[in-house]
Short mmCIF file of C-alpha atoms in Angstrom, two decimals:
data_model
loop_
_atom_site.label_atom_id
_atom_site.label_comp_id
_atom_site.label_asym_id
_atom_site.label_seq_id
_atom_site.Cartn_x
_atom_site.Cartn_y
_atom_site.Cartn_z
CA MET Z 8 0.00 0.00 0.00
CA ARG Z 9 1.32 3.44 -0.90
CA ASP Z 10 0.12 7.06 -1.08
CA VAL Z 11 0.66 9.10 -4.23
CA VAL Z 12 0.03 12.86 -4.28
CA VAL Z 13 -1.16 14.18 -7.64
CA ASP Z 14 -1.97 17.68 -8.90
CA ILE Z 15 -4.72 17.89 -11.53
CA ASP Z 16 -4.99 20.84 -13.93
CA VAL Z 17 -8.59 22.07 -13.71
CA THR Z 18 -8.13 25.40 -15.48
CA GLU Z 19 -10.65 24.63 -18.22
CA ALA Z 20 -13.24 23.11 -15.90
CA ALA Z 21 -13.11 26.07 -13.50
CA GLY Z 22 -13.62 28.60 -16.29
CA LEU Z 23 -12.23 31.45 -14.21
CA GLY Z 24 -9.61 32.64 -16.69
CA GLU Z 25 -6.57 31.60 -14.66
CA ARG Z 26 -4.48 28.48 -14.20
CA LEU Z 27 -5.82 26.36 -11.33
CA HIS Z 28 -5.24 22.88 -9.94
CA THR Z 29 -6.66 20.46 -7.43
CA ARG Z 30 -4.52 18.20 -5.25
CA VAL Z 31 -5.43 14.62 -4.39
CA THR Z 32 -3.85 11.80 -2.41
CA VAL Z 33 -4.34 8.40 -4.01
CA THR Z 34 -3.99 5.43 -1.65
CA LEU Z 35 -3.09 2.39 -3.73
CA PRO Z 36 -3.73 -1.13 -2.42
CA ASP Z 37 -1.21 -3.95 -2.58
CA ALA Z 38 -3.78 -5.95 -4.57
CA VAL Z 39 -6.85 -4.50 -6.28
CA SER Z 40 -10.22 -5.98 -5.37
CA THR Z 41 -12.28 -7.93 -7.91
CA PRO Z 42 -14.29 -6.24 -9.30
CA PRO Z 43 -12.10 -3.13 -8.94
CA VAL Z 44 -13.42 -0.15 -6.99
CA VAL Z 45 -12.10 3.40 -6.79
CA CYS Z 46 -13.59 5.66 -4.12
CA PHE Z 47 -13.26 9.45 -4.27
CA GLY Z 48 -13.62 11.26 -0.93
CA PHE Z 49 -14.58 14.93 -0.64
CA PRO Z 50 -14.22 16.68 2.76
CA GLY Z 51 -16.48 19.10 4.58
CA GLY Z 52 -16.13 22.83 5.21
CA GLY Z 53 -13.06 23.62 7.29
CA TYR Z 54 -11.52 20.24 6.46
CA SER Z 55 -9.04 19.00 3.87
CA ARG Z 56 -8.41 15.70 2.13
CA GLY Z 57 -6.45 14.75 5.26
CA TYR Z 58 -9.84 14.05 6.89
CA PHE Z 59 -9.73 10.67 5.19
CA GLY Z 60 -6.23 9.76 6.33
CA PHE Z 61 -5.62 10.73 9.97
CA ASP Z 62 -5.16 8.46 12.97
CA VAL Z 63 -7.28 8.50 16.13
CA PRO Z 64 -5.38 7.25 19.23
CA ASP Z 65 -8.17 5.20 20.77
CA ALA Z 66 -8.99 1.53 21.29
CA HIS Z 67 -9.41 1.07 17.53
CA ALA Z 68 -6.11 2.71 16.55
CA ASP Z 69 -4.43 -0.46 15.23
CA GLU Z 70 -7.41 -1.40 13.09
CA THR Z 71 -7.81 2.12 11.70
CA ARG Z 72 -4.19 3.23 11.20
CA GLY Z 73 -3.94 5.46 8.16
CA GLY Z 74 -7.57 6.47 8.53
CA GLN Z 75 -10.46 5.67 6.26
CA ALA Z 76 -8.40 5.72 3.06
CA ALA Z 77 -5.98 3.06 4.30
CA TRP Z 78 -8.79 0.98 5.82
CA HIS Z 79 -10.49 0.65 2.44
CA ALA Z 80 -7.17 0.16 0.61
CA ARG Z 81 -6.27 -2.77 2.87
CA ARG Z 82 -9.45 -4.35 1.51
CA GLY Z 83 -8.51 -3.78 -2.12
CA TRP Z 84 -9.96 -0.38 -2.97
CA ILE Z 85 -8.18 2.51 -4.59
CA PHE Z 86 -9.03 5.54 -2.45
CA VAL Z 87 -8.67 9.11 -3.74
CA ALA Z 88 -8.89 11.86 -1.11
CA CYS Z 89 -9.56 15.20 -2.81
CA ASP Z 90 -9.09 18.83 -1.86
CA HIS Z 91 -11.82 20.99 -3.37
CA LEU Z 92 -10.86 24.23 -5.09
CA CYS Z 93 -10.25 26.86 -2.36
CA VAL Z 94 -9.48 24.08 0.15
CA GLY Z 95 -6.30 22.61 1.61
CA GLU Z 96 -3.51 22.40 -0.95
CA SER Z 97 -5.67 22.96 -4.02
CA ALA Z 98 -5.48 26.31 -5.77
CA MET Z 99 -7.15 29.46 -4.48
CA PRO Z 100 -8.62 31.58 -7.30
CA THR Z 101 -7.65 35.23 -7.36
CA ASP Z 102 -11.28 36.10 -6.63
CA PRO Z 103 -12.76 33.19 -4.66
CA SER Z 104 -16.16 34.88 -4.62
CA GLN Z 105 -16.49 33.72 -8.24
CA THR Z 106 -16.72 30.11 -7.09
CA THR Z 107 -20.18 28.59 -7.32
CA PHE Z 108 -21.72 25.18 -6.76
CA GLU Z 109 -21.54 24.77 -10.53
CA ASN Z 110 -17.85 25.48 -11.12
CA MET Z 111 -16.80 23.78 -7.89
CA THR Z 112 -18.49 20.57 -8.98
CA ALA Z 113 -17.28 20.88 -12.57
CA VAL Z 114 -13.77 21.01 -11.13
CA ASN Z 115 -14.40 17.94 -8.96
CA ALA Z 116 -15.83 16.06 -11.94
CA ALA Z 117 -12.75 16.94 -14.00
CA THR Z 118 -10.53 15.75 -11.15
CA VAL Z 119 -12.32 12.39 -11.08
CA GLU Z 120 -12.01 11.95 -14.85
CA ALA Z 121 -8.30 12.82 -14.82
CA VAL Z 122 -7.46 10.40 -12.00
CA THR Z 123 -9.55 7.67 -13.62
CA ALA Z 124 -7.65 8.14 -16.88
CA LEU Z 125 -4.31 7.83 -15.07
CA LEU Z 126 -5.47 4.59 -13.45
CA ASN Z 127 -6.81 3.23 -16.76
CA ARG Z 128 -3.48 3.91 -18.49
CA GLY Z 129 -1.29 2.69 -15.63
CA GLU Z 130 0.31 6.12 -15.31
CA LEU Z 131 -0.45 6.93 -11.69
CA HIS Z 132 2.66 5.22 -10.32
CA PRO Z 133 5.37 3.14 -12.04
CA SER Z 134 4.74 0.14 -9.77
CA PHE Z 135 0.95 0.17 -10.16
CA PRO Z 136 -0.46 -1.52 -13.28
CA ALA Z 137 -3.33 -0.24 -15.39
CA VAL Z 138 -6.80 -0.95 -14.01
CA GLN Z 139 -9.83 -1.15 -16.29
CA GLY Z 140 -13.52 -1.51 -15.53
CA LEU Z 141 -13.44 0.53 -12.35
CA THR Z 142 -16.60 1.01 -10.33
CA ARG Z 143 -16.48 4.65 -9.25
CA ILE Z 144 -17.91 5.55 -5.86
CA GLY Z 145 -18.11 9.11 -4.56
CA ILE Z 146 -18.42 9.99 -0.89
CA GLY Z 147 -18.76 13.46 0.56
CA GLN Z 148 -18.92 14.54 4.19
CA SER Z 149 -20.91 17.65 5.13
CA MET Z 150 -19.98 20.34 2.55
CA GLY Z 151 -18.44 17.55 0.51
CA GLY Z 152 -21.81 15.79 0.54
CA CYS Z 153 -23.55 18.95 -0.62
CA LEU Z 154 -21.20 19.37 -3.57
CA LEU Z 155 -21.37 15.66 -4.34
CA VAL Z 156 -25.16 15.85 -4.71
CA VAL Z 157 -24.73 18.71 -7.20
CA GLN Z 158 -21.93 16.92 -9.03
CA GLN Z 159 -23.85 13.68 -9.40
CA GLY Z 160 -27.03 15.46 -10.43
CA GLN Z 161 -25.27 17.54 -13.08
CA HIS Z 162 -22.48 15.23 -14.27
CA ALA Z 163 -23.50 11.66 -13.27
CA THR Z 164 -19.85 10.97 -12.42
CA PHE Z 165 -20.27 7.98 -10.12
CA ASP Z 166 -21.86 4.54 -10.05
CA GLY Z 167 -22.99 5.24 -6.49
CA VAL Z 168 -22.76 8.17 -4.06
CA GLY Z 169 -22.45 8.25 -0.28
CA ILE Z 170 -23.86 11.43 1.24
CA LEU Z 171 -22.35 11.53 4.72
CA GLY Z 172 -23.64 14.04 7.24
CA TYR Z 173 -25.53 16.29 4.84
CA SER Z 174 -29.25 16.69 4.22
CA ALA Z 175 -30.52 17.16 0.68
CA ILE Z 176 -33.63 18.66 2.29
CA HIS Z 177 -32.31 20.98 5.03
CA THR Z 178 -29.04 20.69 6.92
CA VAL Z 179 -29.36 21.86 10.54
CA LEU Z 180 -26.60 21.97 13.14
CA PRO Z 181 -27.74 20.10 16.28
CA MET Z 182 -27.41 21.87 19.61
CA PRO Z 183 -27.26 20.47 23.17
CA PRO Z 184 -30.62 19.83 24.85
CA GLY Z 185 -32.03 22.95 26.46
CA THR Z 186 -30.11 25.40 24.27
CA PRO Z 187 -31.60 27.58 21.52
CA ALA Z 188 -31.49 26.35 17.94
CA PHE Z 189 -28.46 27.44 15.93
CA GLN Z 190 -29.53 30.40 13.82
CA MET Z 191 -28.29 30.73 10.25
CA ASP Z 192 -29.02 33.34 7.60
CA TYR Z 193 -30.59 31.58 4.64
CA LEU Z 194 -28.84 32.68 1.46
CA PRO Z 195 -30.19 31.85 -1.99
CA ARG Z 196 -27.92 29.60 -4.00
CA GLY Z 197 -25.70 31.71 -6.23
CA THR Z 198 -25.43 34.59 -3.75
CA ARG Z 199 -22.03 36.16 -4.36
CA LEU Z 200 -20.32 37.02 -1.11
CA ALA Z 201 -17.48 39.45 -0.52
CA PHE Z 202 -14.23 37.65 0.21
CA ASP Z 203 -11.64 38.63 2.79
CA ALA Z 204 -8.34 38.31 0.93
CA SER Z 205 -6.57 37.52 4.19
CA GLN Z 206 -8.29 34.13 4.15
CA ALA Z 207 -6.32 33.19 1.04
CA ARG Z 208 -2.97 33.29 2.81
CA SER Z 209 -0.99 30.10 2.95
CA GLN Z 210 -1.34 27.90 6.01
CA GLU Z 211 2.26 28.62 7.01
CA VAL Z 212 1.78 32.40 6.97
CA THR Z 213 -1.53 32.15 8.78
CA GLN Z 214 -0.11 29.97 11.54
CA ALA Z 215 2.94 32.22 11.97
CA ALA Z 216 0.68 35.24 12.32
CA ASN Z 217 -1.50 33.44 14.83
CA ALA Z 218 1.49 32.39 16.91
CA ALA Z 219 2.68 35.97 17.08
CA VAL Z 220 -0.69 37.14 18.36
CA ASP Z 221 -1.51 34.41 20.88
CA ASP Z 222 0.66 31.43 21.77
CA THR Z 223 -1.55 30.23 24.63
CA PRO Z 224 -2.64 26.65 23.93
CA PRO Z 225 -6.44 26.35 23.81
CA THR Z 226 -8.17 24.21 26.42
CA ALA Z 227 -11.55 22.54 26.84
CA ALA Z 228 -12.81 25.82 28.29
CA ASP Z 229 -12.36 27.38 24.85
CA LEU Z 230 -14.63 24.87 23.10
CA PRO Z 231 -17.75 26.40 21.51
CA ILE Z 232 -21.21 25.11 22.37
CA THR Z 233 -21.45 23.77 18.81
CA THR Z 234 -18.87 21.10 19.71
CA TRP Z 235 -21.75 18.92 20.93
CA GLY Z 236 -23.01 18.64 17.36
CA PHE Z 237 -19.61 17.65 15.96
CA HIS Z 238 -18.07 15.25 18.48
CA MET Z 239 -19.04 12.64 21.08
CA ASP Z 240 -17.75 12.74 24.65
CA ASP Z 241 -15.58 9.62 24.32
CA GLU Z 242 -13.37 11.06 21.58
CA PRO Z 243 -9.78 12.14 22.46
CA GLN Z 244 -10.16 15.59 23.99
CA ASP Z 245 -6.94 16.99 22.56
CA MET Z 246 -8.16 16.17 19.05
CA VAL Z 247 -11.56 17.71 19.72
CA ILE Z 248 -9.90 20.90 21.00
CA ALA Z 249 -7.63 21.04 17.95
CA ASP Z 250 -10.65 20.56 15.71
CA MET Z 251 -13.20 22.89 17.25
CA VAL Z 252 -11.45 25.87 18.85
CA ASP Z 253 -11.92 28.72 16.36
CA TYR Z 254 -13.49 26.38 13.81
CA PRO Z 255 -13.70 26.65 10.82
CA LEU Z 256 -10.50 28.64 10.19
CA ARG Z 257 -8.87 27.66 13.53
CA SER Z 258 -6.97 30.91 14.03
CA ARG Z 259 -5.46 29.70 17.35
CA THR Z 260 -4.62 26.19 16.18
CA HIS Z 261 -0.97 25.69 15.35
CA PRO Z 262 0.35 23.51 13.98
CA LEU Z 263 -2.67 22.88 11.81
CA PRO Z 264 -4.15 19.39 12.35
CA PRO Z 265 -3.70 17.02 9.39
CA TRP Z 266 -7.45 16.89 8.74
CA ALA Z 267 -7.99 20.66 8.65
CA SER Z 268 -8.04 23.49 6.13
CA THR Z 269 -7.69 27.19 6.91
CA THR Z 270 -9.70 28.13 3.83
CA MET Z 271 -13.05 27.25 2.29
CA PRO Z 272 -15.10 28.46 -0.68
CA PRO Z 273 -17.34 31.47 0.04
CA CYS Z 274 -20.27 29.74 -1.70
CA ALA Z 275 -20.36 27.32 1.26
CA ALA Z 276 -22.43 29.95 3.08
CA SER Z 277 -25.54 28.92 1.15
CA MET Z 278 -25.15 25.18 1.73
CA LEU Z 279 -27.28 25.27 4.88
CA SER Z 280 -30.22 26.95 3.16
CA PRO Z 281 -33.30 24.75 2.80
CA GLY Z 282 -33.54 23.04 -0.57
CA SER Z 283 -30.22 24.36 -1.85
CA VAL Z 284 -29.47 21.15 -3.77
CA ALA Z 285 -33.03 19.90 -4.29
CA PRO Z 286 -33.02 19.91 -8.13
CA GLU Z 287 -29.84 17.86 -8.37
CA ALA Z 288 -30.87 15.44 -5.62
CA ALA Z 289 -34.11 14.76 -7.47
CA THR Z 290 -32.28 13.93 -10.71
CA ILE Z 291 -29.75 11.41 -9.34
CA THR Z 292 -30.37 7.98 -10.86
CA ALA Z 293 -27.52 6.10 -9.18
CA PRO Z 294 -27.73 4.31 -5.81
CA VAL Z 295 -27.46 6.66 -2.83
CA LEU Z 296 -26.19 5.89 0.67
CA VAL Z 297 -27.32 8.43 3.26
CA ALA Z 298 -25.12 7.92 6.33
CA VAL Z 299 -25.28 9.94 9.54
CA GLY Z 300 -24.27 9.73 13.15
CA GLU Z 301 -26.88 9.43 15.88
CA ARG Z 302 -26.20 13.13 16.52
CA ASP Z 303 -25.81 14.86 13.20
CA VAL Z 304 -26.99 17.67 10.92
CA VAL Z 305 -29.79 15.67 9.27
CA PRO Z 306 -32.97 16.32 11.28
CA ASP Z 307 -34.88 13.26 10.02
CA PRO Z 308 -32.61 10.74 8.24
CA ARG Z 309 -35.51 8.43 7.42
CA PHE Z 310 -37.12 11.18 5.38
CA GLU Z 311 -34.04 11.77 3.19
CA PRO Z 312 -34.97 9.19 0.49
CA LYS Z 313 -37.81 11.55 -0.52
CA ALA Z 314 -35.18 13.95 -1.88
CA TYR Z 315 -33.76 11.38 -4.30
CA GLN Z 316 -36.86 10.93 -6.42
CA ARG Z 317 -35.23 9.16 -9.39
CA SER Z 318 -32.79 6.93 -7.53
CA PRO Z 319 -34.02 3.32 -7.45
CA ASP Z 320 -31.88 2.48 -4.42
CA VAL Z 321 -31.60 4.76 -1.38
CA THR Z 322 -30.09 3.31 1.79
CA VAL Z 323 -30.16 5.09 5.16
CA VAL Z 324 -27.61 4.29 7.87
CA ILE Z 325 -27.59 5.82 11.37
CA VAL Z 326 -24.40 4.98 13.25
CA PRO Z 327 -24.60 4.89 17.07
CA ASN Z 328 -22.24 6.90 19.28
CA MET Z 329 -21.23 9.08 16.34
CA SER Z 330 -21.66 12.82 15.85
CA HIS Z 331 -21.20 14.94 12.73
CA MET Z 332 -17.46 14.42 12.32
CA HIS Z 333 -17.72 10.72 11.61
CA ASN Z 334 -14.06 9.82 11.27
CA PHE Z 335 -13.28 10.89 14.84
CA ALA Z 336 -15.91 8.59 16.35
CA SER Z 337 -15.11 5.40 18.25
CA THR Z 338 -17.69 3.71 15.99
CA ARG Z 339 -16.15 4.92 12.71
CA VAL Z 340 -15.41 1.37 11.55
CA GLN Z 341 -19.14 0.59 11.60
CA LEU Z 342 -19.65 3.34 9.04
CA TRP Z 343 -16.69 2.26 6.91
CA GLU Z 344 -17.83 -1.37 6.91
CA ARG Z 345 -21.35 -0.41 5.86
CA LEU Z 346 -20.04 1.86 3.10
CA HIS Z 347 -17.65 -0.82 1.90
CA SER Z 348 -20.26 -3.57 1.69
CA TRP Z 349 -22.76 -1.22 0.01
CA ALA Z 350 -20.26 -0.22 -2.69
CA GLU Z 351 -19.09 -3.80 -3.21
CA GLY Z 352 -22.70 -4.71 -3.94
CA ILE Z 353 -22.90 -1.99 -6.58
CA ALA Z 354 -19.66 -3.22 -8.17
CA ARG Z 355 -20.88 -6.81 -8.36
CA GLN Z 356 -24.16 -5.82 -9.99
CA ARG Z 357 -22.70 -3.69 -12.78
#
């Protein structure tokens, strides 16, 4: 098993008049499963492709070393963890306010096609032979799930899609019992938001600036009340603090955790508006896996299949002892196993 980092030229797909790229990490298995499966993972807002590859030091650490990407690769999958445009180590457009659901997903679709072509031709790594007949699975967590719905509805990229911790009806951040509901401004899709250019600074510059301002390590006392909706109490507290203090841009978190991004696309602000992806959800014809934690941003998981009106196969999974950030949970393997068996079924039936 090996990781290969690849930059994909997405200039044409982005259509923004400047040279742009996305960066992906491809985890290659020692032996490819039969039939072969490639899974593309898209992270949520405030997270990078590293969300699919970090270790959690808990009782399941040995079984889950290398994170979700390595777990699937040990079972024969090719796993491609992707940074969206404006995220992680992918390019930041000169004017990020020009990013939309449409060009973000066109870029992701182009990334998938380019990586697939490299795999088909045997050009991804000298030691990895060409693979034909790949079943392509897309998974997206939170913001990644939102964009994946749009991508699949508009481009039909995948043979099956896993929408993880995102509602195609209305995504709502859960709050602790007895506290007021989290209030969001509902923005129509396509609303162009002003962009603070300081957000486009590199991670290194951002962290150096933060260190100069405040070098006091954050503690549990600094955690926001929204932490309840992201993490369960049995998760390692130091990781929860690193994840949630000053989320999503984590201005006091240095060094930056491997799963995090200090930047995100401005269009993400409309992803929590009711019905923001309804047209695309209704046009998806591939199998859909809706997977959530017992405490998540999907108010009624059992109602989600109604959004996918043309899909003949919608599966709903609710994982116990899991909150919104699934890959931190002590029960993360339950989710990965369910996803793996679901996708293997799709591959066998093609």
